[in-house]
């Protein structure tokens, strides 16, 4: 396993196409999907927490947050659809349960919802089954399932009744059904006839009321499953009732231009709904149990965005628990927020703001980092280029272009950026608030570009050709040709001496960046390479492609291969420390592989994106890994070892904070600052004067109030003393009266006790008499009850005998009636048969007659159909004209409202101006005094102006001779440069002569070699002669043999030897002469070359010293010129201020005169 671990740190992006894609966990934390993870973003701390998706997931489809804001349900598609429930209170978002669709073969859940007590969960599967599954999710138990729709009517939303766990609502295309869970099954409680209405969303407002939004911009109110009324979306009118009889299909299909309602959210005051693209409407309850449209909140248009913000359809809305903040997501992958508490105070038109910053809405095509700043640049198919700060996690710069940005590269200094477009390659400046083009290159469709590490060159790809340009001269230095397919990846070596490239033709080439020649190559035609990178030491090359392997290449050979389990790699990044290699896959996952590469399959897989990864890059300090993909998300990973420590880097990176500002912008800002300073001084003077006046007024008022209060205090003291004396008197009187009353009450109590005791004795005697009488009456009633019971039994027996006799008589009568009824049935059947025969004859005659009539009617109906088609066409054209007129009327009404608002604002401005005029009348006298003092100051400043003009002329006279000196020194530099050119020519001639002499020396060396060979041959001859002579000495006793051997030696050696020795002596002398001559010439040339080199160095040093002196003088003169210019600008600004003040004085004097005359 790899000893280096990547931890997700921050994400920039929002995954689109997810139902209910944003929710509040608490007051400051928002959950939204990014890539293949869910992000918990804390808006106050600007920190993120990640909940990764499952390993075999093929993408998220829906989210659902429980009402207690603890559990998050994530719907993921795969071989079988599943829902994963996470516990958000756990730090890593612990996985609680995984729910499946049971025996159903559904591949996805399109929407989900929790019950209000968070115990139950419902999930709606996709087509063609469209099954609604009801879980007791904590026990993973399916309670019930029901089919909600057909394949032609997709379901868009499901929800629980917030007041009843057993009631559900399902809405979609031609579907709005209410279900109730009872007896272990989901039973449909109501289904209104809405087959032609396409519902996009709904929300429960009360226990019985549901409001649903349609694709035609209608808000329909359902109560107990029945359509009751429609809410009018216009702001001026109240709600209108909708008659059920007029709800026809033709009425539902309104114009295409009608805005769609894609999201509804209820809150305490009413409900909030989206109304078309970029607009959210607030509806509040009225006294008549209706709803009125109160405010509209819009997504503002971005100044750098070339497409209007109104084109953003709102996907999901959510409210914070305190209902203070509204957050929404759009189909273009943006998150916006709005504070509802500011609605009451903000009088301007309310608009949304970005929750954190804007994101890419389409695939990211380029990613690059720089050395001197913590910046990362991205380009995207959404026509934008963005500069991110990966330390502060903020979007620094953002620029939209009229065409797609195909590639991007940041200069190592972080001050320039290279962006590839379909028509040209543009080099741009990164200014303080803009990205501005200053050079264009004719490189079409550049999909890969990269600056060298030194920043003096850059490489750009055009199809299968790599162009190398100089950053200083903007010249095309080299064109690297060799690839047969498109180049997919390039990278520079650390010393900028080499460049590696890979292409779709299966070739990996290493180029010499100075000569443009290929240093090494590796071609594998069965693989289409997608990315390439140098190792940390620059000795090997790492490449990935479509053959499911990670290759390490060195000296035209593949050293190692790491297989990848049938998953291709799309990108590769190598850490600068050389400890780990990261690769990206088409599934959006990233893999960490230990380096040096292992022989077996050994890596760590991380869930990152939901689309193929396009770019990966390490920051220069090896602390962060940045990944970008086709899902438009940029993920930032913290790279640490297994102990949690960051990777150590041997490089010392010094970061700078410099930024580029154009001279025009700087001058404009300085001018604005001067004007604002002057304005500030004026306001300070006015405020000081107003404060003095207020202090005087307040001091007078304080005196008056203090005097009044002292008088009141004295009067209150006297009143208090009088009230004290009265209170003492009343206390004495009260004490006397209470004593008298207490004596009276005691006497009355004694009398009452005596009277009530006598009454009790009499009542007790009466009670005893009544008790005796009730006992006597009870005995009499018991006797009467016995007599009545005996009489009742006797009467019952008599009645029984009478009714039995009557029953026998009725049975006889019933038998007679049955016989009569059978006789009547027989007669009736005979009559029916005769009537049927007569009717059949009549029906045959009528049929013939009506067939003739039907033929004539068909002919007339055919003619009427033609007439009706013409009439319907006319009615449709008239309906269109009516709709157009209605839209014009609405537009005119809106214009009228806008004009009325303008009139009101202008009236308020007029009142403010009247108040200011009245204030100016009070301060006019003080201004007259200040005018007199300013006139005196003006005279002094005019004197100062005369002195400054004189000094300015003197400075000009001083700078003119200095400029002449500069011209003369420039001419001297030109002369010295010409001398340098002549010396260079002389050096070239000397080099040529030296090369000729070297050629001559080579020929002489060859001749010397030949002579040495001859000497070796002669030495062998001598050795042979000595051997023969030694043999002759052996025949000294035998004269004949001695003579024969001597003759043989003479014949073999002596004749030839004499001639050869003469020739050899001549050759030796000629060779010595030639060698001496050449040595003398070489020594002379060496001395000449040394002298010329010394002279050249002396001249060069002299020229360099003169150049340095001239440059220092030029810099000093430039500084003096800048100082003079700044002084002149200051003097001019002072003069302009004086002129303005002069102009302002007569105007103010005229105004005061007019006011006085009025």
CSV table of C-alpha atoms in Angstrom, one decimal, residues 635-861:
chain,number,residue,atom,x,y,z
A,635,UNK,CA,-11.2,19.3,-5.9
A,636,UNK,CA,-8.4,20.2,-3.6
A,637,UNK,CA,-6.6,17.3,-1.6
A,638,UNK,CA,-4.2,17.6,1.3
A,639,UNK,CA,-1.3,15.2,0.7
A,640,UNK,CA,0.1,13.7,3.9
A,641,UNK,CA,1.9,10.6,5.1
A,642,UNK,CA,0.1,7.9,7.2
A,643,UNK,CA,1.0,9.8,10.4
A,644,UNK,CA,-0.8,12.9,9.2
A,645,UNK,CA,2.4,15.0,8.4
A,646,UNK,CA,2.8,16.9,5.2
A,647,UNK,CA,5.3,15.8,2.6
A,648,UNK,CA,8.8,17.4,3.0
A,649,UNK,CA,10.1,19.3,0.0
A,650,UNK,CA,13.8,20.2,-0.6
A,651,UNK,CA,12.8,23.3,-2.6
A,652,UNK,CA,12.7,26.7,-0.9
A,653,UNK,CA,9.8,28.5,-2.5
A,654,UNK,CA,9.5,32.2,-1.8
A,655,UNK,CA,6.0,33.5,-2.5
A,656,UNK,CA,5.5,37.1,-3.6
A,657,UNK,CA,2.5,39.4,-3.3
A,658,UNK,CA,3.1,41.7,-6.3
A,659,UNK,CA,0.3,42.3,-8.8
A,660,UNK,CA,0.1,44.0,-12.2
A,661,UNK,CA,-1.6,47.4,-12.6
A,662,UNK,CA,-1.8,49.4,-15.8
A,663,UNK,CA,-0.5,52.9,-15.9
A,664,UNK,CA,-3.9,54.3,-17.0
A,665,UNK,CA,-5.7,52.5,-14.2
A,666,UNK,CA,-3.2,53.7,-11.6
A,667,UNK,CA,-3.4,57.3,-12.9
A,668,UNK,CA,-7.2,57.1,-12.8
A,669,UNK,CA,-7.2,55.8,-9.3
A,670,UNK,CA,-4.7,58.5,-8.1
A,671,UNK,CA,-6.9,61.2,-9.7
A,672,UNK,CA,-10.0,59.7,-8.0
A,673,UNK,CA,-8.1,59.7,-4.7
A,674,UNK,CA,-7.1,63.4,-5.1
A,675,UNK,CA,-10.7,64.3,-5.9
A,676,UNK,CA,-12.1,62.3,-3.0
A,677,UNK,CA,-9.5,63.9,-0.7
A,678,UNK,CA,-10.6,67.3,-1.7
A,679,UNK,CA,-14.2,66.3,-1.3
A,680,UNK,CA,-13.4,64.8,2.1
A,681,UNK,CA,-11.8,68.1,3.2
A,682,UNK,CA,-14.8,70.1,2.1
A,683,UNK,CA,-17.2,67.7,3.9
A,684,UNK,CA,-15.1,67.8,7.0
A,685,UNK,CA,-15.2,71.6,7.0
A,686,UNK,CA,-19.0,71.6,6.5
A,687,UNK,CA,-19.5,68.9,9.2
A,688,UNK,CA,-17.3,70.8,11.7
A,689,UNK,CA,-19.4,74.0,11.1
A,690,UNK,CA,-22.7,72.0,11.4
A,691,UNK,CA,-21.4,70.4,14.6
A,692,UNK,CA,-20.5,73.8,16.1
A,693,UNK,CA,-24.0,75.1,15.3
A,694,UNK,CA,-25.6,72.0,16.8
A,695,UNK,CA,-23.4,72.3,19.9
A,696,UNK,CA,-24.6,75.9,20.4
A,697,UNK,CA,-28.2,74.9,19.9
A,698,UNK,CA,-28.0,71.9,22.2
A,699,UNK,CA,-26.2,73.9,24.9
A,700,UNK,CA,-29.0,76.5,24.9
A,701,UNK,CA,-31.7,73.8,24.9
A,702,UNK,CA,-29.9,72.1,27.8
A,703,UNK,CA,-29.9,75.3,29.8
A,704,UNK,CA,-33.6,75.8,29.2
A,705,UNK,CA,-34.4,72.2,30.1
A,706,UNK,CA,-32.3,72.2,33.2
A,707,UNK,CA,-34.0,75.4,34.4
A,708,UNK,CA,-37.4,73.9,33.8
A,709,UNK,CA,-36.5,70.7,35.6
A,710,UNK,CA,-35.2,72.6,38.7
A,711,UNK,CA,-38.5,74.5,38.9
A,712,UNK,CA,-40.4,71.2,38.6
A,713,UNK,CA,-38.3,69.6,41.3
A,714,UNK,CA,-39.0,72.5,43.7
A,715,UNK,CA,-42.8,72.3,43.0
A,716,UNK,CA,-42.8,68.5,43.4
A,717,UNK,CA,-41.0,68.8,46.7
A,718,UNK,CA,-43.7,71.2,48.1
A,719,UNK,CA,-46.4,68.9,46.8
A,720,UNK,CA,-44.7,65.9,48.4
A,721,UNK,CA,-44.7,67.6,51.9
A,722,UNK,CA,-48.4,68.5,51.6
A,723,UNK,CA,-49.3,65.0,50.5
A,724,UNK,CA,-47.4,63.6,53.5
A,725,UNK,CA,-49.5,65.7,56.0
A,726,UNK,CA,-52.7,64.7,54.3
A,727,UNK,CA,-51.7,61.0,54.4
A,728,UNK,CA,-51.0,61.2,58.1
A,729,UNK,CA,-54.5,62.6,58.7
A,730,UNK,CA,-56.2,59.9,56.6
A,731,UNK,CA,-54.3,57.2,58.5
A,732,UNK,CA,-55.7,58.5,61.8
A,733,UNK,CA,-59.3,58.7,60.5
A,734,UNK,CA,-58.9,55.1,59.0
A,735,UNK,CA,-57.8,53.8,62.4
A,736,UNK,CA,-60.8,55.3,64.1
A,737,UNK,CA,-63.3,53.9,61.5
A,738,UNK,CA,-61.8,50.4,61.5
A,739,UNK,CA,-62.2,50.2,65.4
A,740,UNK,CA,-65.9,51.1,65.2
A,741,UNK,CA,-66.6,48.7,62.3
A,742,UNK,CA,-64.9,45.8,64.2
A,743,UNK,CA,-67.2,46.3,67.3
A,744,UNK,CA,-70.3,46.3,65.1
A,745,UNK,CA,-69.3,43.1,63.3
A,746,UNK,CA,-68.6,41.2,66.6
A,747,UNK,CA,-72.2,42.1,67.8
A,748,UNK,CA,-73.8,41.0,64.5
A,749,UNK,CA,-71.9,37.7,64.6
A,750,UNK,CA,-73.2,36.7,68.0
A,751,UNK,CA,-76.9,37.4,67.0
A,752,UNK,CA,-76.5,35.3,63.8
A,753,UNK,CA,-75.1,32.3,65.7
A,754,UNK,CA,-78.1,32.2,68.1
A,755,UNK,CA,-80.7,32.4,65.3
A,756,UNK,CA,-79.0,29.7,63.1
A,757,UNK,CA,-78.8,27.2,66.1
A,758,UNK,CA,-82.6,27.4,66.6
A,759,UNK,CA,-83.2,26.9,62.8
A,760,UNK,CA,-81.1,23.7,62.8
A,761,UNK,CA,-83.2,22.1,65.6
A,762,UNK,CA,-86.5,22.7,63.7
A,763,UNK,CA,-85.1,21.4,60.4
A,764,UNK,CA,-83.9,18.2,62.1
A,765,UNK,CA,-87.4,17.4,63.4
A,766,UNK,CA,-88.9,17.9,59.9
A,767,UNK,CA,-86.4,15.5,58.4
A,768,UNK,CA,-87.4,12.7,60.8
A,769,UNK,CA,-91.2,13.1,59.9
A,770,UNK,CA,-90.5,12.9,56.2
A,771,UNK,CA,-88.4,9.7,56.6
A,772,UNK,CA,-91.3,7.9,58.3
A,773,UNK,CA,-93.8,8.9,55.5
A,774,UNK,CA,-91.4,7.7,52.7
A,775,UNK,CA,-91.2,4.2,54.4
A,776,UNK,CA,-95.0,3.9,54.4
A,777,UNK,CA,-95.3,4.9,50.7
A,778,UNK,CA,-92.7,2.3,49.7
A,779,UNK,CA,-94.8,-0.5,51.2
A,780,UNK,CA,-98.0,0.7,49.3
A,781,UNK,CA,-96.1,0.7,46.0
A,782,UNK,CA,-94.8,-2.9,46.4
A,783,UNK,CA,-98.4,-4.1,46.8
A,784,UNK,CA,-99.6,-2.3,43.7
A,785,UNK,CA,-96.7,-3.8,41.6
A,786,UNK,CA,-97.8,-7.4,42.5
A,787,UNK,CA,-101.4,-6.7,41.3
A,788,UNK,CA,-100.2,-5.2,38.0
A,789,UNK,CA,-97.9,-8.2,37.3
A,790,UNK,CA,-100.8,-10.7,37.7
A,791,UNK,CA,-103.1,-8.7,35.3
A,792,UNK,CA,-100.3,-8.5,32.6
A,793,UNK,CA,-99.8,-12.3,32.4
A,794,UNK,CA,-103.6,-12.9,31.9
A,795,UNK,CA,-103.9,-10.3,29.0
A,796,UNK,CA,-100.8,-11.8,27.2
A,797,UNK,CA,-102.4,-15.3,27.0
A,798,UNK,CA,-105.6,-13.8,25.6
A,799,UNK,CA,-103.8,-11.8,22.9
A,800,UNK,CA,-101.7,-14.9,21.9
A,801,UNK,CA,-104.9,-17.0,21.2
A,802,UNK,CA,-106.5,-14.1,19.0
A,803,UNK,CA,-103.4,-13.7,16.8
A,804,UNK,CA,-103.0,-17.4,16.1
A,805,UNK,CA,-106.5,-17.5,14.7
A,806,UNK,CA,-105.8,-14.5,12.5
A,807,UNK,CA,-102.6,-16.1,11.1
A,808,UNK,CA,-104.6,-19.2,9.9
A,809,UNK,CA,-107.0,-17.0,8.0
A,810,UNK,CA,-104.1,-15.1,6.3
A,811,UNK,CA,-102.4,-18.3,5.1
A,812,UNK,CA,-105.5,-19.3,3.2
A,813,UNK,CA,-105.8,-15.9,1.6
A,814,UNK,CA,-102.1,-16.1,0.5
A,815,UNK,CA,-102.5,-19.5,-1.3
A,816,UNK,CA,-105.4,-18.1,-3.3
A,817,UNK,CA,-103.3,-15.0,-4.3
A,818,UNK,CA,-100.4,-17.2,-5.5
A,819,UNK,CA,-102.6,-19.1,-7.9
A,820,UNK,CA,-104.1,-15.9,-9.3
A,821,UNK,CA,-100.5,-14.5,-9.8
A,822,UNK,CA,-99.3,-17.5,-11.8
A,823,UNK,CA,-102.4,-17.2,-14.1
A,824,UNK,CA,-101.6,-13.5,-14.7
A,825,UNK,CA,-97.9,-14.3,-15.5
A,826,UNK,CA,-98.9,-16.7,-18.2
A,827,UNK,CA,-101.2,-14.1,-19.8
A,828,UNK,CA,-98.4,-11.4,-19.5
A,829,UNK,CA,-95.9,-13.6,-21.3
A,830,UNK,CA,-98.2,-14.2,-24.2
A,831,UNK,CA,-98.9,-10.4,-24.5
A,832,UNK,CA,-95.1,-9.7,-24.4
A,833,UNK,CA,-94.4,-12.2,-27.3
A,834,UNK,CA,-97.0,-10.6,-29.5
A,835,UNK,CA,-95.7,-7.1,-28.7
A,836,UNK,CA,-92.1,-8.1,-29.5
A,837,UNK,CA,-93.1,-9.4,-32.9
A,838,UNK,CA,-94.9,-6.1,-33.7
A,839,UNK,CA,-91.9,-4.1,-32.5
A,840,UNK,CA,-89.5,-6.0,-34.6
A,841,UNK,CA,-91.4,-5.2,-37.7
A,842,UNK,CA,-91.6,-1.5,-36.8
A,843,UNK,CA,-87.8,-1.4,-35.9
A,844,UNK,CA,-86.9,-2.8,-39.3
A,845,UNK,CA,-89.0,-0.1,-41.1
A,846,UNK,CA,-87.5,2.6,-38.9
A,847,UNK,CA,-83.9,1.3,-39.5
A,848,UNK,CA,-84.3,1.6,-43.3
A,849,UNK,CA,-85.6,5.1,-42.9
A,850,UNK,CA,-82.8,6.3,-40.6
A,851,UNK,CA,-80.1,4.7,-42.7
A,852,UNK,CA,-81.1,7.0,-45.5
A,853,UNK,CA,-81.1,10.0,-43.2
A,854,UNK,CA,-77.6,9.0,-41.8
A,855,UNK,CA,-76.2,9.0,-45.3
A,856,UNK,CA,-77.4,12.5,-46.0
A,857,UNK,CA,-76.2,13.7,-42.5
A,858,UNK,CA,-72.7,12.3,-43.2
A,859,UNK,CA,-72.5,14.3,-46.4
A,860,UNK,CA,-73.5,17.5,-44.6
A,861,UNK,CA,-71.0,16.8,-41.7
